[in-house]
Amino acid sequence: MRFPSYLGFWKRSVPGLDEAPRFDMYDEPHLKRRKQILADHPEIEDMYGYDTNTVWITVATVAAQVGLAYLFGRVLTEWHWTMVFVAYAIGGSFSTQIGIIFHEFTHNLCAATSLQNRWVGNLGNIPLLVPLAQSFRRYHLEHHTYQGVYGYDPDLPLEWEIRLIGNDPIKKFFWLVIYGVMYIGRGLAQQKQLTRWELYNWAWTIVCDVALYYVCGLRGMLYLLLSVFLGFGLHPGAAHFIQEHYTFRDGQETYSYYGSGNYFWLNIGYHNEHHDFPLVPWTKLPEVKRVAAEYYDHLAFHTSWCAVLYMFITSSVLAPQSRVVRSLDAHRYARKNLKVPSADEAKGLASVKSEFALRMKKAAEMSMEKVRAQRIIGAQ
């Protein structure tokens, strides 16, 4: 019934009226939409592969960031506030770009083999000082596998985050400031044993940190730490964490960004396109949108990451709870019974689809009204 866009029938979770993310009885939209798009545009499979330009971008970014660490650590040792400003404006941008390089190597989009991709990740990890590359790979692939599945998708806010932050603008502001820390904490909360590659990542990072200390000094390492903390906090380059899956519209759980930031941050904004086709490298995602425009042009999207951050902080209808979740059983059932209707079946569904969608929306509205009534009675 969600064919062909596979948007949901749910109403987004509203702070003050709802206390938790919105529950959806259906699976995430991307797997079915991918099959439908490929049926109409099989040429998109020709875009699968990797782009080695990402390797050279990684080398240049790491070299530039280490160079700045040396500059502030050994040369401009009295330029304190300048170092803080550069750590936010430039170092933070480099750090978040490295995070996006992690995203590319995770899907094996940088080089021909998985081993080569993993070492692209380790190379990018050098100026971050903390072993993040291989853990990101592990948990990001789980996010793709279990999108929205409560307890399995590490991208979802934890229950205590939702309760603690609520809908307070000040708390939301500081939550975004430490968002990078929270992102790591969600992975740690799953209490999984480190994999072999994560252990390699730890050993590699320790060796690189010692070398950076001797080359750049303690002050240079402070510059790198500031870059990571500020970059993955309240920074335009980190706004995609909010843009991607926080619900700005009823029924839509994934959002793209089509602003100028994509030029520097490797098209990370093309998030619907990426979830639909995770085997397409960043350089070809705009082409996916162009070829399959009939599937993407009607979806809500963002054009400003700064506006995303501003809306999230100030809006009374956006908070950490503004997500969609589903049960593991619903996820498994959808995977086991995966089916995309043929053209003839789609024509047959057209006559009943609008009536079914209306019934589902009315059911969602009635559910919300019951919650409102219960809250009013409880307050009396």
JSON list of C-alpha atoms in Angstrom, two decimals, residues 111-283:
[
{"chain": "A", "resi": 111, "resn": "ALA", "atom": "CA", "xyz": [39.03, 1.40, -3.17]},
{"chain": "A", "resi": 112, "resn": "ALA", "atom": "CA", "xyz": [38.75, -2.01, -4.79]},
{"chain": "A", "resi": 113, "resn": "THR", "atom": "CA", "xyz": [39.02, -4.27, -1.73]},
{"chain": "A", "resi": 114, "resn": "SER", "atom": "CA", "xyz": [37.65, -4.26, 1.80]},
{"chain": "A", "resi": 115, "resn": "LEU", "atom": "CA", "xyz": [41.19, -4.32, 3.19]},
{"chain": "A", "resi": 116, "resn": "GLN", "atom": "CA", "xyz": [42.17, -1.23, 1.20]},
{"chain": "A", "resi": 117, "resn": "ASN", "atom": "CA", "xyz": [39.04, 0.56, 2.36]},
{"chain": "A", "resi": 118, "resn": "ARG", "atom": "CA", "xyz": [39.75, -0.25, 5.99]},
{"chain": "A", "resi": 119, "resn": "TRP", "atom": "CA", "xyz": [43.20, 1.31, 5.69]},
{"chain": "A", "resi": 120, "resn": "VAL", "atom": "CA", "xyz": [41.71, 4.41, 4.12]},
{"chain": "A", "resi": 121, "resn": "GLY", "atom": "CA", "xyz": [39.68, 4.63, 7.31]},
{"chain": "A", "resi": 122, "resn": "ASN", "atom": "CA", "xyz": [42.74, 4.16, 9.50]},
{"chain": "A", "resi": 123, "resn": "LEU", "atom": "CA", "xyz": [44.58, 6.85, 7.54]},
{"chain": "A", "resi": 124, "resn": "GLY", "atom": "CA", "xyz": [41.71, 9.27, 8.06]},
{"chain": "A", "resi": 125, "resn": "ASN", "atom": "CA", "xyz": [41.65, 8.42, 11.76]},
{"chain": "A", "resi": 126, "resn": "ILE", "atom": "CA", "xyz": [45.12, 9.92, 12.38]},
{"chain": "A", "resi": 127, "resn": "PRO", "atom": "CA", "xyz": [44.11, 13.52, 13.26]},
{"chain": "A", "resi": 128, "resn": "LEU", "atom": "CA", "xyz": [41.05, 12.46, 15.27]},
{"chain": "A", "resi": 129, "resn": "LEU", "atom": "CA", "xyz": [43.26, 11.02, 18.07]},
{"chain": "A", "resi": 130, "resn": "VAL", "atom": "CA", "xyz": [40.48, 8.61, 19.14]},
{"chain": "A", "resi": 131, "resn": "PRO", "atom": "CA", "xyz": [40.03, 5.17, 17.48]},
{"chain": "A", "resi": 132, "resn": "LEU", "atom": "CA", "xyz": [36.75, 5.75, 15.67]},
{"chain": "A", "resi": 133, "resn": "ALA", "atom": "CA", "xyz": [37.09, 4.44, 12.11]},
{"chain": "A", "resi": 134, "resn": "GLN", "atom": "CA", "xyz": [36.46, 0.73, 12.55]},
{"chain": "A", "resi": 135, "resn": "SER", "atom": "CA", "xyz": [33.82, 1.16, 15.24]},
{"chain": "A", "resi": 136, "resn": "PHE", "atom": "CA", "xyz": [31.97, 3.59, 12.98]},
{"chain": "A", "resi": 137, "resn": "ARG", "atom": "CA", "xyz": [32.06, 1.02, 10.21]},
{"chain": "A", "resi": 138, "resn": "ARG", "atom": "CA", "xyz": [30.60, -1.65, 12.46]},
{"chain": "A", "resi": 139, "resn": "TYR", "atom": "CA", "xyz": [27.77, 0.42, 13.89]},
{"chain": "A", "resi": 140, "resn": "HIS", "atom": "CA", "xyz": [26.93, 2.28, 10.69]},
{"chain": "A", "resi": 141, "resn": "LEU", "atom": "CA", "xyz": [26.37, -0.98, 8.84]},
{"chain": "A", "resi": 142, "resn": "GLU", "atom": "CA", "xyz": [24.05, -2.02, 11.69]},
{"chain": "A", "resi": 143, "resn": "HIS", "atom": "CA", "xyz": [22.18, 1.26, 11.20]},
{"chain": "A", "resi": 144, "resn": "HIS", "atom": "CA", "xyz": [21.58, 0.34, 7.55]},
{"chain": "A", "resi": 145, "resn": "THR", "atom": "CA", "xyz": [20.55, -3.20, 8.45]},
{"chain": "A", "resi": 146, "resn": "TYR", "atom": "CA", "xyz": [18.25, -2.24, 11.32]},
{"chain": "A", "resi": 147, "resn": "GLN", "atom": "CA", "xyz": [17.11, 1.28, 10.48]},
{"chain": "A", "resi": 148, "resn": "GLY", "atom": "CA", "xyz": [14.67, 2.39, 13.18]},
{"chain": "A", "resi": 149, "resn": "VAL", "atom": "CA", "xyz": [14.65, -0.99, 14.96]},
{"chain": "A", "resi": 150, "resn": "TYR", "atom": "CA", "xyz": [14.59, -0.17, 18.64]},
{"chain": "A", "resi": 151, "resn": "GLY", "atom": "CA", "xyz": [17.56, -1.61, 20.51]},
{"chain": "A", "resi": 152, "resn": "TYR", "atom": "CA", "xyz": [19.41, -2.48, 17.29]},
{"chain": "A", "resi": 153, "resn": "ASP", "atom": "CA", "xyz": [19.83, 0.81, 15.39]},
{"chain": "A", "resi": 154, "resn": "PRO", "atom": "CA", "xyz": [22.73, 2.66, 17.09]},
{"chain": "A", "resi": 155, "resn": "ASP", "atom": "CA", "xyz": [21.65, 5.91, 15.45]},
{"chain": "A", "resi": 156, "resn": "LEU", "atom": "CA", "xyz": [18.55, 6.15, 17.65]},
{"chain": "A", "resi": 157, "resn": "PRO", "atom": "CA", "xyz": [18.70, 8.31, 20.82]},
{"chain": "A", "resi": 158, "resn": "LEU", "atom": "CA", "xyz": [18.68, 6.35, 24.05]},
{"chain": "A", "resi": 159, "resn": "GLU", "atom": "CA", "xyz": [15.66, 6.48, 26.35]},
{"chain": "A", "resi": 160, "resn": "TRP", "atom": "CA", "xyz": [17.48, 8.55, 28.96]},
{"chain": "A", "resi": 161, "resn": "GLU", "atom": "CA", "xyz": [18.50, 11.10, 26.32]},
{"chain": "A", "resi": 162, "resn": "ILE", "atom": "CA", "xyz": [14.86, 11.59, 25.37]},
{"chain": "A", "resi": 163, "resn": "ARG", "atom": "CA", "xyz": [13.77, 11.95, 29.02]},
{"chain": "A", "resi": 164, "resn": "LEU", "atom": "CA", "xyz": [16.63, 14.21, 30.08]},
{"chain": "A", "resi": 165, "resn": "ILE", "atom": "CA", "xyz": [16.63, 16.60, 27.11]},
{"chain": "A", "resi": 166, "resn": "GLY", "atom": "CA", "xyz": [12.87, 16.74, 26.60]},
{"chain": "A", "resi": 167, "resn": "ASN", "atom": "CA", "xyz": [11.88, 19.78, 24.58]},
{"chain": "A", "resi": 168, "resn": "ASP", "atom": "CA", "xyz": [13.91, 22.41, 26.45]},
{"chain": "A", "resi": 169, "resn": "PRO", "atom": "CA", "xyz": [15.74, 24.67, 23.93]},
{"chain": "A", "resi": 170, "resn": "ILE", "atom": "CA", "xyz": [18.71, 25.15, 26.26]},
{"chain": "A", "resi": 171, "resn": "LYS", "atom": "CA", "xyz": [19.08, 21.42, 26.82]},
{"chain": "A", "resi": 172, "resn": "LYS", "atom": "CA", "xyz": [18.69, 20.77, 23.10]},
{"chain": "A", "resi": 173, "resn": "PHE", "atom": "CA", "xyz": [21.44, 23.32, 22.43]},
{"chain": "A", "resi": 174, "resn": "PHE", "atom": "CA", "xyz": [23.91, 21.63, 24.76]},
{"chain": "A", "resi": 175, "resn": "TRP", "atom": "CA", "xyz": [22.83, 18.20, 23.55]},
{"chain": "A", "resi": 176, "resn": "LEU", "atom": "CA", "xyz": [23.92, 19.24, 20.07]},
{"chain": "A", "resi": 177, "resn": "VAL", "atom": "CA", "xyz": [27.18, 20.63, 21.48]},
{"chain": "A", "resi": 178, "resn": "ILE", "atom": "CA", "xyz": [28.09, 17.17, 22.81]},
{"chain": "A", "resi": 179, "resn": "TYR", "atom": "CA", "xyz": [26.38, 15.20, 20.05]},
{"chain": "A", "resi": 180, "resn": "GLY", "atom": "CA", "xyz": [29.63, 13.59, 18.96]},
{"chain": "A", "resi": 181, "resn": "VAL", "atom": "CA", "xyz": [30.13, 12.20, 22.46]},
{"chain": "A", "resi": 182, "resn": "MET", "atom": "CA", "xyz": [26.54, 10.93, 22.55]},
{"chain": "A", "resi": 183, "resn": "TYR", "atom": "CA", "xyz": [26.99, 9.26, 19.17]},
{"chain": "A", "resi": 184, "resn": "ILE", "atom": "CA", "xyz": [29.93, 7.25, 20.53]},
{"chain": "A", "resi": 185, "resn": "GLY", "atom": "CA", "xyz": [28.04, 6.52, 23.74]},
{"chain": "A", "resi": 186, "resn": "ARG", "atom": "CA", "xyz": [25.17, 4.84, 21.87]},
{"chain": "A", "resi": 187, "resn": "GLY", "atom": "CA", "xyz": [27.58, 2.32, 20.43]},
{"chain": "A", "resi": 188, "resn": "LEU", "atom": "CA", "xyz": [29.17, 1.70, 23.81]},
{"chain": "A", "resi": 189, "resn": "ALA", "atom": "CA", "xyz": [25.71, 1.23, 25.35]},
{"chain": "A", "resi": 190, "resn": "GLN", "atom": "CA", "xyz": [25.30, -1.93, 23.28]},
{"chain": "A", "resi": 191, "resn": "GLN", "atom": "CA", "xyz": [28.22, -3.40, 25.27]},
{"chain": "A", "resi": 192, "resn": "LYS", "atom": "CA", "xyz": [29.58, -5.45, 22.40]},
{"chain": "A", "resi": 193, "resn": "GLN", "atom": "CA", "xyz": [33.03, -6.98, 22.46]},
{"chain": "A", "resi": 194, "resn": "LEU", "atom": "CA", "xyz": [35.62, -5.21, 20.32]},
{"chain": "A", "resi": 195, "resn": "THR", "atom": "CA", "xyz": [36.27, -6.83, 16.95]},
{"chain": "A", "resi": 196, "resn": "ARG", "atom": "CA", "xyz": [39.70, -7.65, 15.61]},
{"chain": "A", "resi": 197, "resn": "TRP", "atom": "CA", "xyz": [39.72, -4.57, 13.40]},
{"chain": "A", "resi": 198, "resn": "GLU", "atom": "CA", "xyz": [38.63, -2.35, 16.24]},
{"chain": "A", "resi": 199, "resn": "LEU", "atom": "CA", "xyz": [41.62, -3.62, 18.24]},
{"chain": "A", "resi": 200, "resn": "TYR", "atom": "CA", "xyz": [43.87, -2.88, 15.25]},
{"chain": "A", "resi": 201, "resn": "ASN", "atom": "CA", "xyz": [42.36, 0.60, 15.18]},
{"chain": "A", "resi": 202, "resn": "TRP", "atom": "CA", "xyz": [43.25, 1.10, 18.85]},
{"chain": "A", "resi": 203, "resn": "ALA", "atom": "CA", "xyz": [46.85, -0.01, 18.33]},
{"chain": "A", "resi": 204, "resn": "TRP", "atom": "CA", "xyz": [47.22, 2.15, 15.21]},
{"chain": "A", "resi": 205, "resn": "THR", "atom": "CA", "xyz": [45.78, 5.19, 16.97]},
{"chain": "A", "resi": 206, "resn": "ILE", "atom": "CA", "xyz": [48.09, 4.85, 19.97]},
{"chain": "A", "resi": 207, "resn": "VAL", "atom": "CA", "xyz": [51.15, 4.70, 17.69]},
{"chain": "A", "resi": 208, "resn": "CYS", "atom": "CA", "xyz": [49.93, 7.69, 15.66]},
{"chain": "A", "resi": 209, "resn": "ASP", "atom": "CA", "xyz": [49.13, 9.69, 18.81]},
{"chain": "A", "resi": 210, "resn": "VAL", "atom": "CA", "xyz": [52.63, 9.17, 20.16]},
{"chain": "A", "resi": 211, "resn": "ALA", "atom": "CA", "xyz": [54.10, 10.30, 16.82]},
{"chain": "A", "resi": 212, "resn": "LEU", "atom": "CA", "xyz": [51.82, 13.36, 16.76]},
{"chain": "A", "resi": 213, "resn": "TYR", "atom": "CA", "xyz": [52.90, 14.26, 20.28]},
{"chain": "A", "resi": 214, "resn": "TYR", "atom": "CA", "xyz": [56.56, 14.29, 19.28]},
{"chain": "A", "resi": 215, "resn": "VAL", "atom": "CA", "xyz": [55.91, 16.20, 16.05]},
{"chain": "A", "resi": 216, "resn": "CYS", "atom": "CA", "xyz": [53.22, 18.69, 17.14]},
{"chain": "A", "resi": 217, "resn": "GLY", "atom": "CA", "xyz": [53.58, 18.81, 20.91]},
{"chain": "A", "resi": 218, "resn": "LEU", "atom": "CA", "xyz": [50.86, 18.81, 23.54]},
{"chain": "A", "resi": 219, "resn": "ARG", "atom": "CA", "xyz": [49.41, 22.07, 22.28]},
{"chain": "A", "resi": 220, "resn": "GLY", "atom": "CA", "xyz": [49.14, 20.68, 18.76]},
{"chain": "A", "resi": 221, "resn": "MET", "atom": "CA", "xyz": [47.21, 17.71, 20.08]},
{"chain": "A", "resi": 222, "resn": "LEU", "atom": "CA", "xyz": [44.94, 20.09, 21.98]},
{"chain": "A", "resi": 223, "resn": "TYR", "atom": "CA", "xyz": [44.16, 21.77, 18.66]},
{"chain": "A", "resi": 224, "resn": "LEU", "atom": "CA", "xyz": [43.22, 18.38, 17.18]},
{"chain": "A", "resi": 225, "resn": "LEU", "atom": "CA", "xyz": [40.99, 17.50, 20.15]},
{"chain": "A", "resi": 226, "resn": "LEU", "atom": "CA", "xyz": [39.24, 20.86, 19.92]},
{"chain": "A", "resi": 227, "resn": "SER", "atom": "CA", "xyz": [38.68, 20.27, 16.22]},
{"chain": "A", "resi": 228, "resn": "VAL", "atom": "CA", "xyz": [37.00, 16.93, 16.88]},
{"chain": "A", "resi": 229, "resn": "PHE", "atom": "CA", "xyz": [34.86, 18.15, 19.77]},
{"chain": "A", "resi": 230, "resn": "LEU", "atom": "CA", "xyz": [33.75, 21.37, 18.05]},
{"chain": "A", "resi": 231, "resn": "GLY", "atom": "CA", "xyz": [33.35, 19.79, 14.62]},
{"chain": "A", "resi": 232, "resn": "PHE", "atom": "CA", "xyz": [31.07, 16.98, 15.77]},
{"chain": "A", "resi": 233, "resn": "GLY", "atom": "CA", "xyz": [29.05, 19.34, 17.94]},
{"chain": "A", "resi": 234, "resn": "LEU", "atom": "CA", "xyz": [27.13, 22.47, 17.00]},
{"chain": "A", "resi": 235, "resn": "HIS", "atom": "CA", "xyz": [28.72, 22.75, 13.57]},
{"chain": "A", "resi": 236, "resn": "PRO", "atom": "CA", "xyz": [27.18, 22.91, 10.07]},
{"chain": "A", "resi": 237, "resn": "GLY", "atom": "CA", "xyz": [29.25, 19.89, 9.05]},
{"chain": "A", "resi": 238, "resn": "ALA", "atom": "CA", "xyz": [27.60, 17.82, 11.79]},
{"chain": "A", "resi": 239, "resn": "ALA", "atom": "CA", "xyz": [24.04, 19.00, 11.12]},
{"chain": "A", "resi": 240, "resn": "HIS", "atom": "CA", "xyz": [23.49, 16.04, 8.80]},
{"chain": "A", "resi": 241, "resn": "PHE", "atom": "CA", "xyz": [23.13, 13.86, 11.92]},
{"chain": "A", "resi": 242, "resn": "ILE", "atom": "CA", "xyz": [19.86, 15.73, 12.61]},
{"chain": "A", "resi": 243, "resn": "GLN", "atom": "CA", "xyz": [18.90, 16.23, 8.97]},
{"chain": "A", "resi": 244, "resn": "GLU", "atom": "CA", "xyz": [18.98, 12.55, 8.06]},
{"chain": "A", "resi": 245, "resn": "HIS", "atom": "CA", "xyz": [16.34, 10.80, 10.19]},
{"chain": "A", "resi": 246, "resn": "TYR", "atom": "CA", "xyz": [14.69, 13.25, 12.58]},
{"chain": "A", "resi": 247, "resn": "THR", "atom": "CA", "xyz": [11.09, 13.60, 11.49]},
{"chain": "A", "resi": 248, "resn": "PHE", "atom": "CA", "xyz": [10.23, 17.00, 10.04]},
{"chain": "A", "resi": 249, "resn": "ARG", "atom": "CA", "xyz": [7.11, 15.71, 8.25]},
{"chain": "A", "resi": 250, "resn": "ASP", "atom": "CA", "xyz": [4.47, 13.05, 8.86]},
{"chain": "A", "resi": 251, "resn": "GLY", "atom": "CA", "xyz": [5.23, 9.75, 7.17]},
{"chain": "A", "resi": 252, "resn": "GLN", "atom": "CA", "xyz": [8.79, 10.49, 6.06]},
{"chain": "A", "resi": 253, "resn": "GLU", "atom": "CA", "xyz": [11.69, 9.13, 8.11]},
{"chain": "A", "resi": 254, "resn": "THR", "atom": "CA", "xyz": [14.70, 9.92, 5.86]},
{"chain": "A", "resi": 255, "resn": "TYR", "atom": "CA", "xyz": [15.58, 13.36, 4.47]},
{"chain": "A", "resi": 256, "resn": "SER", "atom": "CA", "xyz": [18.11, 14.65, 1.99]},
{"chain": "A", "resi": 257, "resn": "TYR", "atom": "CA", "xyz": [19.94, 17.98, 1.94]},
{"chain": "A", "resi": 258, "resn": "TYR", "atom": "CA", "xyz": [20.57, 19.70, -1.40]},
{"chain": "A", "resi": 259, "resn": "GLY", "atom": "CA", "xyz": [22.57, 22.74, -0.32]},
{"chain": "A", "resi": 260, "resn": "SER", "atom": "CA", "xyz": [26.08, 23.99, -1.15]},
{"chain": "A", "resi": 261, "resn": "GLY", "atom": "CA", "xyz": [27.62, 22.08, 1.79]},
{"chain": "A", "resi": 262, "resn": "ASN", "atom": "CA", "xyz": [27.58, 18.96, -0.36]},
{"chain": "A", "resi": 263, "resn": "TYR", "atom": "CA", "xyz": [30.52, 20.30, -2.38]},
{"chain": "A", "resi": 264, "resn": "PHE", "atom": "CA", "xyz": [32.90, 20.15, 0.60]},
{"chain": "A", "resi": 265, "resn": "TRP", "atom": "CA", "xyz": [31.26, 17.38, 2.62]},
{"chain": "A", "resi": 266, "resn": "LEU", "atom": "CA", "xyz": [31.21, 14.82, -0.21]},
{"chain": "A", "resi": 267, "resn": "ASN", "atom": "CA", "xyz": [27.48, 14.81, -0.99]},
{"chain": "A", "resi": 268, "resn": "ILE", "atom": "CA", "xyz": [26.61, 13.45, 2.45]},
{"chain": "A", "resi": 269, "resn": "GLY", "atom": "CA", "xyz": [23.34, 15.36, 2.13]},
{"chain": "A", "resi": 270, "resn": "TYR", "atom": "CA", "xyz": [22.01, 12.94, -0.50]},
{"chain": "A", "resi": 271, "resn": "HIS", "atom": "CA", "xyz": [20.76, 10.65, 2.22]},
{"chain": "A", "resi": 272, "resn": "ASN", "atom": "CA", "xyz": [17.63, 9.18, 0.68]},
{"chain": "A", "resi": 273, "resn": "GLU", "atom": "CA", "xyz": [19.65, 8.37, -2.40]},
{"chain": "A", "resi": 274, "resn": "HIS", "atom": "CA", "xyz": [22.42, 6.84, -0.28]},
{"chain": "A", "resi": 275, "resn": "HIS", "atom": "CA", "xyz": [20.08, 4.63, 1.76]},
{"chain": "A", "resi": 276, "resn": "ASP", "atom": "CA", "xyz": [18.37, 3.49, -1.41]},
{"chain": "A", "resi": 277, "resn": "PHE", "atom": "CA", "xyz": [21.72, 2.76, -3.10]},
{"chain": "A", "resi": 278, "resn": "PRO", "atom": "CA", "xyz": [24.54, 2.33, -0.55]},
{"chain": "A", "resi": 279, "resn": "LEU", "atom": "CA", "xyz": [26.82, 0.83, -3.22]},
{"chain": "A", "resi": 280, "resn": "VAL", "atom": "CA", "xyz": [26.95, 4.10, -5.18]},
{"chain": "A", "resi": 281, "resn": "PRO", "atom": "CA", "xyz": [29.92, 6.37, -4.30]},
{"chain": "A", "resi": 282, "resn": "TRP", "atom": "CA", "xyz": [29.35, 9.98, -3.28]},
{"chain": "A", "resi": 283, "resn": "THR", "atom": "CA", "xyz": [30.37, 11.38, -6.68]}
]
